[in-house]
């Protein structure tokens, strides 16, 4: 497989290129000016550019399709160098706002949801990506490029703050080394400078890998797709629970190094008549006892052919009210991009069938 310039951390580039300061310049061209050709790196000597371009491409991805939602979310389908495709979503969390006198109150706030693998091995029953199986891991450069191209395509200035969530296609901890490397590239002050505090790695709960991620001391946030509070239901929704049950996940989280001002996010996908009752809410509270946690209730987003349904708003609110009454921070995630193919894997699926 071809290698890309974006596969390298700045330290690695410094070992590769002499003099060392060229690495910093290249990082700036890539991640602050978003160049897509070596020719545009104006202060880099021609010989070095020629040498690098023979070995490393700087175009790991190509935009295949973009769908825009009325709420401002944009779903990207990217083609990889080998013809496979992955998706990412740009979520507009807050629109740009102005004071009455026309001066800027605050910039738009964005979150980019990125993929870490082509397909996925985990096989969650509610997930469309799972249906087409696993193809391969993404390299660090292919992960980083999703954010770089989205920023470029939307004219998002390099110094604009932005959050990253590894919640697209794939299980990030099943591709831990490349994911960890991408996080280091995102955080580099000479590149995108996205603080690890603004990066969230979301896992289906591979307990042994949660431990390994903790050992890497990246400083990133952790999100767990819990979705159910008893093993039987969780196994039904997420067969991976047979290998890593709820207890093993909770035990691994208790050991995970969390920034003292941060909380572990528990994603709870609420499905009508399956896990939206108060009994589940009570169990959840006792499970999280002693963990600095935040629960994110997510409306199940039905797709064509899915056997599950979107929960009713009143059940969501009751669930949330109960958790808050017990001192657990709980939010309901707006189901952004409902009018586009927002559920994981849908845009890719549509493209394949067209
Ligand atoms: S929900 Fe995530 S972990 Fe589960 S199969 Fe889909 S991509 Fe994999």
Short mmCIF file of C-alpha atoms and ligand atoms in Angstrom, two decimals:
data_model
loop_
_atom_site.label_atom_id
_atom_site.label_comp_id
_atom_site.label_asym_id
_atom_site.label_seq_id
_atom_site.Cartn_x
_atom_site.Cartn_y
_atom_site.Cartn_z
CA UNK A 1 0.00 0.00 0.00
CA UNK A 2 1.19 3.53 -0.80
CA UNK A 3 2.39 5.69 2.07
CA UNK A 4 1.35 9.27 2.61
CA UNK A 5 3.11 12.29 3.99
CA UNK A 6 0.23 12.64 6.45
CA UNK A 7 1.17 9.24 7.95
CA UNK A 8 4.10 10.85 9.75
CA UNK A 9 4.17 12.64 13.07
CA UNK A 10 6.35 15.74 13.13
CA UNK A 11 9.03 13.85 15.09
CA UNK A 12 9.10 11.14 12.45
CA UNK A 13 9.37 13.73 9.69
CA UNK A 14 12.22 15.40 11.53
CA UNK A 15 14.09 12.08 11.47
CA UNK A 16 13.33 11.69 7.78
CA UNK A 17 14.15 15.16 6.48
CA UNK A 18 17.26 17.25 6.88
CA UNK A 19 17.48 20.00 8.03
CA UNK A 20 14.94 19.28 10.74
CA UNK A 21 13.07 22.60 10.55
CA UNK A 22 11.65 21.57 7.15
CA UNK A 23 9.35 19.18 9.01
CA UNK A 24 7.75 22.10 10.81
CA UNK A 25 7.32 23.98 7.53
CA UNK A 26 5.75 20.95 5.86
CA UNK A 27 3.36 20.54 8.81
CA UNK A 28 2.30 24.13 8.39
CA UNK A 29 1.68 23.73 4.63
CA UNK A 30 -0.35 20.60 5.20
CA UNK A 31 -2.36 21.48 8.28
CA UNK A 32 -2.58 25.27 8.28
CA UNK A 33 -2.70 26.04 4.58
CA UNK A 34 -4.26 22.74 3.50
CA UNK A 35 -2.18 22.35 0.33
CA UNK A 36 -3.02 19.39 -1.90
CA UNK A 37 0.10 19.49 -4.05
CA UNK A 38 3.83 19.53 -3.32
CA UNK A 39 4.12 22.39 -5.83
CA UNK A 40 2.25 24.69 -3.46
CA UNK A 41 4.82 24.29 -0.65
CA UNK A 42 6.62 27.42 -1.75
CA UNK A 43 9.47 27.59 0.76
CA UNK A 44 10.44 23.92 0.44
CA UNK A 45 13.40 23.25 -1.92
CA UNK A 46 12.48 21.61 -5.21
CA UNK A 47 14.88 18.68 -4.72
CA UNK A 48 13.34 17.79 -1.38
CA UNK A 49 9.83 18.02 -2.83
CA UNK A 50 10.80 15.76 -5.71
CA UNK A 51 12.41 13.27 -3.38
CA UNK A 52 9.40 13.18 -1.07
CA UNK A 53 6.83 13.03 -3.84
CA UNK A 54 8.48 9.93 -5.30
CA UNK A 55 7.86 8.08 -2.03
CA UNK A 56 4.87 9.71 -0.43
CA UNK A 57 1.64 10.97 -1.91
CA UNK A 58 -0.18 13.82 -0.18
CA UNK A 59 -3.57 12.79 -1.50
CA UNK A 60 -4.72 9.82 0.56
CA UNK A 61 -8.39 10.68 0.07
CA UNK A 62 -10.67 12.15 -2.56
CA UNK A 63 -14.11 13.59 -1.86
CA UNK A 64 -16.63 11.33 -3.61
CA UNK A 65 -19.85 12.79 -2.32
CA UNK A 66 -21.18 15.36 0.16
CA UNK A 67 -24.69 15.46 1.56
CA UNK A 68 -25.80 18.54 3.42
CA UNK A 69 -28.51 18.56 6.05
CA UNK A 70 -30.81 21.48 6.80
CA UNK A 71 -29.29 21.68 10.30
CA UNK A 72 -25.88 22.44 8.77
CA UNK A 73 -24.37 18.94 9.17
CA UNK A 74 -22.46 17.63 6.19
CA UNK A 75 -21.73 14.01 5.51
CA UNK A 76 -18.64 13.25 3.45
CA UNK A 77 -17.90 10.11 1.51
CA UNK A 78 -14.18 9.77 0.78
CA UNK A 79 -12.51 7.46 -1.69
CA UNK A 80 -9.23 5.94 -0.54
CA UNK A 81 -6.23 5.27 -2.73
CA UNK A 82 -7.18 1.59 -3.14
CA UNK A 83 -10.77 2.38 -4.20
CA UNK A 84 -12.36 1.67 -0.81
CA UNK A 85 -14.44 4.37 0.82
CA UNK A 86 -15.08 5.79 4.29
CA UNK A 87 -17.33 8.47 5.70
CA UNK A 88 -16.99 11.42 8.05
CA UNK A 89 -19.49 13.97 9.29
CA UNK A 90 -19.04 17.67 9.97
CA UNK A 91 -21.49 18.62 12.70
CA UNK A 92 -22.36 22.25 13.22
CA UNK A 93 -22.75 22.46 17.00
CA UNK A 94 -23.38 26.21 17.17
CA UNK A 95 -23.90 28.68 14.37
CA UNK A 96 -21.84 31.83 14.01
CA UNK A 97 -23.46 34.69 16.01
CA UNK A 98 -23.16 38.47 15.85
CA UNK A 99 -23.86 41.32 18.29
CA UNK A 100 -26.46 43.96 17.32
CA UNK A 101 -23.67 46.26 16.10
CA UNK A 102 -22.56 43.60 13.62
CA UNK A 103 -19.43 42.53 15.49
CA UNK A 104 -18.79 38.84 15.89
CA UNK A 105 -20.12 37.31 19.12
CA UNK A 106 -18.70 33.87 18.50
CA UNK A 107 -17.50 31.75 15.62
CA UNK A 108 -19.36 28.66 14.46
CA UNK A 109 -18.50 25.58 16.52
CA UNK A 110 -17.82 22.33 14.81
CA UNK A 111 -17.30 18.70 15.63
CA UNK A 112 -15.90 16.28 13.08
CA UNK A 113 -16.84 12.64 13.39
CA UNK A 114 -14.19 10.46 11.74
CA UNK A 115 -13.71 6.85 10.67
CA UNK A 116 -10.83 4.64 11.77
CA UNK A 117 -11.40 1.52 9.65
CA UNK A 118 -12.99 0.49 6.35
CA UNK A 119 -15.88 -1.57 7.69
CA UNK A 120 -15.79 -3.04 11.17
CA UNK A 121 -15.37 -6.41 12.90
CA UNK A 122 -17.54 -5.70 15.90
CA UNK A 123 -20.89 -6.54 14.33
CA UNK A 124 -23.32 -4.38 16.33
CA UNK A 125 -26.84 -5.33 15.33
CA UNK A 126 -28.04 -1.74 14.91
CA UNK A 127 -25.17 -0.72 12.63
CA UNK A 128 -25.11 -0.61 8.86
CA UNK A 129 -21.30 -0.60 8.67
CA UNK A 130 -21.29 -3.95 10.45
CA UNK A 131 -23.39 -5.48 7.67
CA UNK A 132 -20.65 -5.13 5.06
CA UNK A 133 -17.97 -6.64 7.30
CA UNK A 134 -14.39 -5.59 7.85
CA UNK A 135 -12.05 -4.63 5.03
CA UNK A 136 -8.99 -2.95 6.53
CA UNK A 137 -7.55 -0.50 9.01
CA UNK A 138 -6.97 3.11 8.02
CA UNK A 139 -3.48 4.52 8.32
CA UNK A 140 -2.89 7.53 10.56
CA UNK A 141 -2.66 9.72 7.45
CA UNK A 142 -5.99 8.48 6.13
CA UNK A 143 -7.57 9.34 9.49
CA UNK A 144 -5.97 12.78 9.71
CA UNK A 145 -6.85 13.61 6.11
CA UNK A 146 -10.59 13.35 6.80
CA UNK A 147 -10.37 16.39 9.09
CA UNK A 148 -7.88 18.24 6.90
CA UNK A 149 -10.07 17.95 3.78
CA UNK A 150 -13.25 18.84 5.66
CA UNK A 151 -11.60 21.98 7.10
CA UNK A 152 -10.31 22.87 3.63
CA UNK A 153 -13.64 22.22 1.91
CA UNK A 154 -15.52 24.41 4.39
CA UNK A 155 -12.96 27.19 4.61
CA UNK A 156 -12.53 26.56 8.35
CA UNK A 157 -9.47 28.58 9.38
CA UNK A 158 -6.63 26.56 10.84
CA UNK A 159 -6.83 28.32 14.19
CA UNK A 160 -10.57 27.67 14.68
CA UNK A 161 -11.23 25.34 17.56
CA UNK A 162 -12.86 22.12 16.61
CA UNK A 163 -13.72 18.86 18.33
CA UNK A 164 -12.91 15.45 16.97
CA UNK A 165 -14.81 12.30 17.76
CA UNK A 166 -13.62 8.89 16.60
CA UNK A 167 -17.17 7.66 16.16
CA UNK A 168 -17.46 7.02 12.44
CA UNK A 169 -16.90 3.69 10.74
CA UNK A 170 -14.83 1.16 12.62
CA UNK A 171 -13.72 0.39 16.16
CA UNK A 172 -10.84 2.80 16.93
CA UNK A 173 -9.28 0.54 19.56
CA UNK A 174 -9.08 -2.28 17.04
CA UNK A 175 -6.67 0.01 15.16
CA UNK A 176 -5.07 1.46 18.25
CA UNK A 177 -1.55 2.27 16.98
CA UNK A 178 -2.70 4.25 13.92
CA UNK A 179 -5.46 5.96 15.90
CA UNK A 180 -2.99 6.97 18.62
CA UNK A 181 -0.62 8.30 15.96
CA UNK A 182 -3.41 10.32 14.33
CA UNK A 183 -4.21 11.84 17.71
CA UNK A 184 -0.57 12.93 18.11
CA UNK A 185 -0.66 14.50 14.62
CA UNK A 186 -3.94 16.31 15.40
CA UNK A 187 -2.46 17.73 18.62
CA UNK A 188 0.80 19.02 17.14
CA UNK A 189 1.12 22.77 17.82
CA UNK A 190 2.71 23.30 14.39
CA UNK A 191 -0.16 21.50 12.68
CA UNK A 192 -3.85 21.58 13.51
CA UNK A 193 -3.14 22.06 17.23
CA UNK A 194 -6.32 20.29 18.31
CA UNK A 195 -5.86 19.69 22.01
CA UNK A 196 -6.31 16.07 23.21
CA UNK A 197 -9.01 17.54 25.47
CA UNK A 198 -11.00 18.13 22.30
CA UNK A 199 -10.52 14.62 21.00
CA UNK A 200 -12.77 11.76 22.02
CA UNK A 201 -12.06 8.13 21.27
CA UNK A 202 -15.22 6.11 21.30
CA UNK A 203 -15.12 2.36 21.78
CA UNK A 204 -17.55 -0.51 21.80
CA UNK A 205 -15.74 -1.56 24.97
CA UNK A 206 -12.64 -3.62 24.13
CA UNK A 207 -11.53 -3.74 27.79
CA UNK A 208 -7.96 -4.92 27.17
CA UNK A 209 -7.41 -2.15 24.60
CA UNK A 210 -8.89 0.48 26.94
CA UNK A 211 -6.02 -0.40 29.26
CA UNK A 212 -3.48 -0.08 26.41
CA UNK A 213 -4.95 3.27 25.35
CA UNK A 214 -4.60 4.47 28.95
CA UNK A 215 -0.94 3.42 28.96
CA UNK A 216 -0.26 5.63 25.94
CA UNK A 217 -1.12 8.70 28.04
CA UNK A 218 -2.49 10.66 25.10
CA UNK A 219 -4.77 12.77 27.29
CA UNK A 220 -7.78 12.14 25.06
CA UNK A 221 -11.34 11.69 26.27
CA UNK A 222 -12.95 8.30 26.37
CA UNK A 223 -16.47 7.42 25.29
CA UNK A 224 -18.00 4.00 25.72
CA UNK A 225 -20.88 2.69 23.65
CA UNK A 226 -22.65 0.98 26.49
CA UNK A 227 -26.23 0.96 25.18
CA UNK A 228 -27.48 -1.71 27.59
CA UNK A 229 -27.18 -2.39 31.28
CA UNK A 230 -27.40 -6.16 31.33
CA UNK A 231 -25.18 -8.60 29.48
CA UNK A 232 -28.02 -10.45 27.83
CA UNK A 233 -29.41 -7.42 26.03
CA UNK A 234 -25.94 -6.04 25.34
CA UNK A 235 -24.93 -9.33 23.71
CA UNK A 236 -27.98 -9.10 21.50
CA UNK A 237 -27.18 -5.52 20.48
CA UNK A 238 -23.40 -5.90 20.49
CA UNK A 239 -22.15 -9.49 20.15
CA UNK A 240 -18.66 -8.29 21.21
CA UNK A 241 -20.10 -8.28 24.73
CA UNK A 242 -19.51 -12.05 24.82
CA UNK A 243 -15.78 -11.38 24.76
CA UNK A 244 -15.83 -8.17 26.83
CA UNK A 245 -18.76 -8.07 29.20
CA UNK A 246 -20.08 -5.04 31.04
CA UNK A 247 -18.11 -5.78 34.23
CA UNK A 248 -14.80 -6.03 32.35
CA UNK A 249 -15.49 -2.68 30.67
CA UNK A 250 -16.38 -0.92 33.91
CA UNK A 251 -13.28 -2.40 35.60
CA UNK A 252 -11.05 -1.12 32.75
CA UNK A 253 -12.59 2.35 33.00
CA UNK A 254 -11.91 2.53 36.72
CA UNK A 255 -8.19 2.18 35.86
CA UNK A 256 -8.21 4.64 32.94
CA UNK A 257 -6.26 7.90 33.47
CA UNK A 258 -8.86 10.64 33.17
CA UNK A 259 -8.05 14.31 33.33
CA UNK A 260 -9.42 15.48 36.72
CA UNK A 261 -11.72 17.98 35.04
CA UNK A 262 -13.08 15.41 32.63
CA UNK A 263 -15.62 12.63 32.69
CA UNK A 264 -15.96 9.36 30.84
CA UNK A 265 -18.78 9.60 28.38
CA UNK A 266 -21.20 6.71 28.22
CA UNK A 267 -23.15 6.54 25.01
CA UNK A 268 -26.55 5.01 25.44
CA UNK A 269 -28.44 4.47 22.22
CA UNK A 270 -32.08 4.54 23.21
CA UNK A 271 -34.28 2.13 21.27
CA UNK A 272 -38.03 2.13 21.59
CA UNK A 273 -39.31 -0.67 23.84
CA UNK A 274 -35.84 -2.20 24.18
CA UNK A 275 -33.88 -0.11 26.68
CA UNK A 276 -35.90 3.08 27.21
CA UNK A 277 -37.56 2.18 30.55
CA UNK A 278 -36.90 3.40 34.09
CA UNK A 279 -35.70 -0.02 35.21
CA UNK A 280 -32.79 0.35 32.78
CA UNK A 281 -32.15 3.89 34.02
CA UNK A 282 -31.91 2.62 37.64
CA UNK A 283 -29.48 -0.13 36.69
CA UNK A 284 -27.37 2.36 34.78
CA UNK A 285 -27.05 4.60 37.82
CA UNK A 286 -25.85 1.74 40.02
CA UNK A 287 -23.41 0.55 37.36
CA UNK A 288 -21.74 3.94 37.07
CA UNK A 289 -21.49 4.43 40.81
CA UNK A 290 -18.09 5.93 41.69
CA UNK A 291 -17.07 6.75 38.09
CA UNK A 292 -16.89 10.38 37.00
CA UNK A 293 -19.27 9.91 34.15
CA UNK A 294 -21.54 11.68 31.78
CA UNK A 295 -24.32 9.86 29.97
CA UNK A 296 -25.27 10.80 26.48
CA UNK A 297 -28.67 9.49 25.47
CA UNK A 298 -28.89 9.12 21.71
CA UNK A 299 -32.08 8.74 19.77
CA UNK A 300 -31.86 5.61 17.67
CA UNK A 301 -31.80 6.82 14.09
CA UNK A 302 -33.74 4.27 12.04
CA UNK A 303 -32.52 3.24 8.61
CA UNK A 304 -34.27 1.32 5.89
CA UNK A 305 -34.76 -2.28 6.92
CA UNK A 306 -33.80 -1.75 10.57
CA UNK A 307 -35.78 -3.76 13.13
CA UNK A 308 -35.48 -1.07 15.82
CA UNK A 309 -37.45 2.11 16.24
CA UNK A 310 -36.84 5.64 17.39
CA UNK A 311 -37.88 6.12 21.06
CA UNK A 312 -40.60 8.52 22.14
CA UNK A 313 -39.49 11.88 23.43
CA UNK A 314 -41.33 11.48 26.74
CA UNK A 315 -39.43 8.27 27.52
CA UNK A 316 -36.14 9.96 26.70
CA UNK A 317 -36.98 12.85 29.02
CA UNK A 318 -38.07 10.53 31.86
CA UNK A 319 -34.86 8.55 31.51
CA UNK A 320 -32.80 11.73 31.60
CA UNK A 321 -34.76 13.16 34.56
CA UNK A 322 -34.13 10.03 36.60
CA UNK A 323 -30.37 10.08 35.95
CA UNK A 324 -30.10 13.76 36.81
CA UNK A 325 -32.12 13.21 40.02
CA UNK A 326 -29.45 10.70 41.03
CA UNK A 327 -26.62 13.16 40.33
CA UNK A 328 -25.54 11.70 36.98
CA UNK A 329 -24.83 14.31 34.33
CA UNK A 330 -27.01 13.40 31.37
CA UNK A 331 -27.63 14.98 28.00
CA UNK A 332 -29.79 14.01 25.09
CA UNK A 333 -27.98 14.17 21.82
CA UNK A 334 -29.77 16.04 19.13
CA UNK A 335 -30.28 13.67 16.28
CA UNK A 336 -28.40 15.83 13.84
CA UNK A 337 -28.59 15.17 10.15
CA UNK A 338 -31.78 13.11 10.26
CA UNK A 339 -32.59 14.17 6.73
CA UNK A 340 -29.26 12.94 5.39
CA UNK A 341 -27.76 9.50 5.68
CA UNK A 342 -26.62 10.11 9.23
CA UNK A 343 -26.48 6.65 10.71
CA UNK A 344 -23.07 5.08 10.50
CA UNK A 345 -22.45 3.43 7.13
CA UNK A 346 -25.53 4.69 5.32
CA UNK A 347 -23.93 7.03 2.83
CA UNK A 348 -21.38 4.40 1.85
CA UNK A 349 -24.14 1.82 1.50
CA UNK A 350 -26.16 4.12 -0.73
CA UNK A 351 -23.21 4.84 -2.99
CA UNK A 352 -22.45 1.14 -3.35
CA UNK A 353 -26.01 0.40 -4.39
CA UNK A 354 -26.34 3.24 -6.82
S1 LIG B 1 -21.47 0.66 15.78
FE1 LIG B 1 -19.29 1.10 15.60
S2 LIG B 1 -18.33 -0.65 16.66
FE2 LIG B 1 -20.43 -1.29 16.24
S3 LIG B 1 -20.29 -2.35 14.25
FE3 LIG B 1 -20.80 -0.20 13.83
S4 LIG B 1 -18.84 0.77 13.41
FE4 LIG B 1 -18.41 -1.17 14.49
#
